[in-house]
Structures are given as structure tokens and as C-alpha cells.
Amino acid sequence: MYLFKKVNDLQQHLNKIRKNGGEVGFVPTMGALHQGHLSLIQQSVEANDCTVCSIFVNPTQFNDNADLEKYPRTVAKDMAMLTSAGNNVLFLPDVSEVYPPGLNTELKLDFGDLANVMEGYFRPGHFDGMAQVVKRLLDIVQPHRLYMGQKDFQQLAIVRNMLTQLEMPIDLVMCAIIREEDGLAMSSRNVRLDSSLREKALLLSQTLQEGRLKMPSKTPAEIQDWALKELTIPSFKPEYFEIVNAITLQPVKKFSDAEYVVACTAVWVGEIRLIDNLIYKEE
Ligand code: AMP
């Protein structure tokens, strides 16, 4: 696996690949890799001549400094995992390489209501920072395909919207959520859960699943109310449990209101904020 820390070195390498007709797949991450990340790498490796994974803990998308500081960093282990997954190139830039002084990387896009709900509501500024770094990384890597996880459903919707607004000809591939054996969605933040919270954390996926079983007899609002009560246990603080149109991300009143419906939740488990989602309806 090649390791590049500098934009120029990475671009020289990728230019050669593209010149020879090679296609590039890109998997942006913040590191502390797990099987969820590796599933994105594997899908890219299968479909592209060269897979680039970036590891960059992007300061502009953290609205909480403590969260940024405590974000797990495990580069040596990440490199071993990437190598065994068949990844071709790791891009590991410093902050000054992504945001060089003098380069205006600011991105002024209006994501409308997509960015006002759920994560956008509870993490003000998060999606502006996320879109800024994804745009900057896409400009650097110029991939044919971009791989992102369904785990961050709203992030994916916003990146899809950004690619459309900017007319960037990149295929966005949504990859399924990889879960632990008990159903907990894999996340870099899970390592920060102590054993008792780790055990309780499976309540997120359980509630999403049980909520879906209630669909024939309950309205989305009734399921939401029920779910928020289920998730209100000691050490837990649910922020939202929303059942939304999976395209517009706006709440649905009836399940028949949309063809594609997803339930999304964010819960503080102790001091760790976890998110998860489950498709409720897809036609
Ligand atoms: P992150 O390092 O958390 O920014 O995630 C990098 C990419 O991996 C994003 O596109 C995530 O949606 C995706 N991802 C994170 N967790 C999972 C998971 N459990 N299953 C599948 N993809 C995931």
C-alpha cells in the first residue's frame, strides 16, 4: 500500500493511474477503522483499479472540542487493516495540507431543509464542515466513485445534494451498515463505551427493529413517541428518533406518504453520542 501525506505526491501517483485508463475509488474516513470502514474499502477494491482511503480527523466538522480531542486515533492498526483489505493508497494529510493557509476552501452551499433536521439541528455547523472537507478531498483525489456508509444517512443525502449542485460527475455508492453480533452499528466511538454501556447500547438497534414491527398498526408519530420512551433509561439521553422520507429527510405523517422511509436516531449513551438508522420502507 502506498502512503502519501502530501497532496502533490498523491496527485502525481493518481495522474499516472488515470492516464493509463485506470478508475479511482475513494473512501474518506476519520480513522479508528473497523469492519464497517473495511466493507467500503472492499466494495471499492472490487469495482476500481485503485482505491484511495483518506484518514483525516476534520476539525471543521466537530462542534464540540472535547469530542475532537477524544476522537480515537489508531493509525498503525488502521494501516495494517487497510493493507489486509487490499487498499492501494492511504492519504494521511496534516491539517495544513487540507487547509493550506491562503487557499480558500470555504464552501457556501445551501442544503435547505436537508441540513436543518436531525444531525443538522443538534450539531449546528457540522454539515458545513463535513461538506467542506469532502469537497476539498474530492478536488484532491478526483475519484470516479465515492463510497460512503448508510450509517451516516443524512451525511450521504447532503453529499449527494452537493454533487448535484456542483455538477461533479462522481458516482456515490451507498454501503450497508455493518453491525456487531448483537446488532450495535459499528462505530469508531464504540471503543469509548465501558462494558456496561456497551451492553446497553444495543438498545438503539433493538428499538429501530421493534419500531419497524409496529408499522402495520401504528402511525410514525406513535412509533416515535414509543421509541423515545424506550430509549429513555438511566445513562441514556435520546436526542431524536425520527421517521422521515428518505429522500427529503422530512418527517412523514403516514407511511403511505413516501415510497422510501427511514427511521434515524441519535442517543447520548453516557458521554458518547451514537447514531443509527434502519430503512422502514423501500419500494
Ligand atoms: P467515519 O470514519 O466515521 O467518518 O466514517 C467513514 C465512512 O465509513 C463513512 O462513510 C461512514 O458512513 C462509514 N461507516 C461508518 N461506520 C460504518 C458501519 N458500521 N457500516 C458501514 N459503514 C460505516
PDB file of C-alpha atoms and ligand atoms in Angstrom, residues 28-31 34 36-37 39-40 71 147-152 155 175-178 185-186 188, ligand 1:
ATOM      1  CA  PRO A  28     -12.928   9.155   3.130  1.00  0.00           C
ATOM      2  CA  THR A  29     -12.654   8.268   6.827  1.00  0.00           C
ATOM      3  CA  MET A  30     -11.586   9.712  10.137  1.00  0.00           C
ATOM      4  CA  GLY A  31      -9.627   6.576  11.037  1.00  0.00           C
ATOM      5  CA  HIS A  34     -13.417  -1.131  11.924  1.00  0.00           C
ATOM      6  CA  GLY A  36     -17.704  -1.075   8.645  1.00  0.00           C
ATOM      7  CA  HIS A  37     -14.956   1.023   7.041  1.00  0.00           C
ATOM      8  CA  SER A  39     -16.592  -3.072   3.868  1.00  0.00           C
ATOM      9  CA  LEU A  40     -16.446   0.256   1.978  1.00  0.00           C
ATOM     10  CA  TYR A  71     -11.677  11.072  18.865  1.00  0.00           C
ATOM     11  CA  TYR A 147     -18.044   5.197  -1.142  1.00  0.00           C
ATOM     12  CA  MET A 148     -19.997   6.276   1.919  1.00  0.00           C
ATOM     13  CA  GLY A 149     -21.923   4.398   4.592  1.00  0.00           C
ATOM     14  CA  GLN A 150     -25.675   4.311   5.134  1.00  0.00           C
ATOM     15  CA  LYS A 151     -24.709   4.576   8.828  1.00  0.00           C
ATOM     16  CA  ASP A 152     -24.460   8.350   8.295  1.00  0.00           C
ATOM     17  CA  GLN A 155     -24.437  12.922   5.578  1.00  0.00           C
ATOM     18  CA  CYS A 175     -22.791   0.953   1.534  1.00  0.00           C
ATOM     19  CA  ALA A 176     -24.891  -1.034   4.050  1.00  0.00           C
ATOM     20  CA  ILE A 177     -24.421  -0.657   7.819  1.00  0.00           C
ATOM     21  CA  ILE A 178     -22.087  -3.270   9.293  1.00  0.00           C
ATOM     22  CA  ALA A 185     -23.840  -0.447  14.475  1.00  0.00           C
ATOM     23  CA  MET A 186     -20.046  -0.412  14.287  1.00  0.00           C
ATOM     24  CA  SER A 188     -15.165   4.360  15.954  1.00  0.00           C
TER      25      SER A 188
HETATM   26  P1  AMP B   1     -16.070   7.971   9.730  1.00  0.00           P
HETATM   27  O1  AMP B   1     -14.654   7.488   9.868  1.00  0.00           O
HETATM   28  O2  AMP B   1     -16.904   7.737  10.933  1.00  0.00           O
HETATM   29  O3  AMP B   1     -16.151   9.362   9.174  1.00  0.00           O
HETATM   30  O4  AMP B   1     -16.724   7.040   8.606  1.00  0.00           O
HETATM   31  C1  AMP B   1     -16.153   6.927   7.331  1.00  0.00           C
HETATM   32  C2  AMP B   1     -17.161   6.228   6.440  1.00  0.00           C
HETATM   33  O5  AMP B   1     -17.440   4.929   6.950  1.00  0.00           O
HETATM   34  C3  AMP B   1     -18.498   6.984   6.351  1.00  0.00           C
HETATM   35  O6  AMP B   1     -18.961   6.972   5.017  1.00  0.00           O
HETATM   36  C4  AMP B   1     -19.379   6.166   7.262  1.00  0.00           C
HETATM   37  O7  AMP B   1     -20.740   6.250   6.931  1.00  0.00           O
HETATM   38  C5  AMP B   1     -18.849   4.764   7.051  1.00  0.00           C
HETATM   39  N1  AMP B   1     -19.182   3.893   8.192  1.00  0.00           N
HETATM   40  C6  AMP B   1     -19.000   4.183   9.497  1.00  0.00           C
HETATM   41  N2  AMP B   1     -19.492   3.183  10.254  1.00  0.00           N
HETATM   42  C7  AMP B   1     -19.987   2.257   9.419  1.00  0.00           C
HETATM   43  C8  AMP B   1     -20.632   0.989   9.583  1.00  0.00           C
HETATM   44  N3  AMP B   1     -20.881   0.477  10.791  1.00  0.00           N
HETATM   45  N4  AMP B   1     -21.014   0.307   8.477  1.00  0.00           N
HETATM   46  C9  AMP B   1     -20.780   0.816   7.238  1.00  0.00           C
HETATM   47  N5  AMP B   1     -20.185   1.999   7.012  1.00  0.00           N
HETATM   48  C10 AMP B   1     -19.794   2.706   8.083  1.00  0.00           C
END
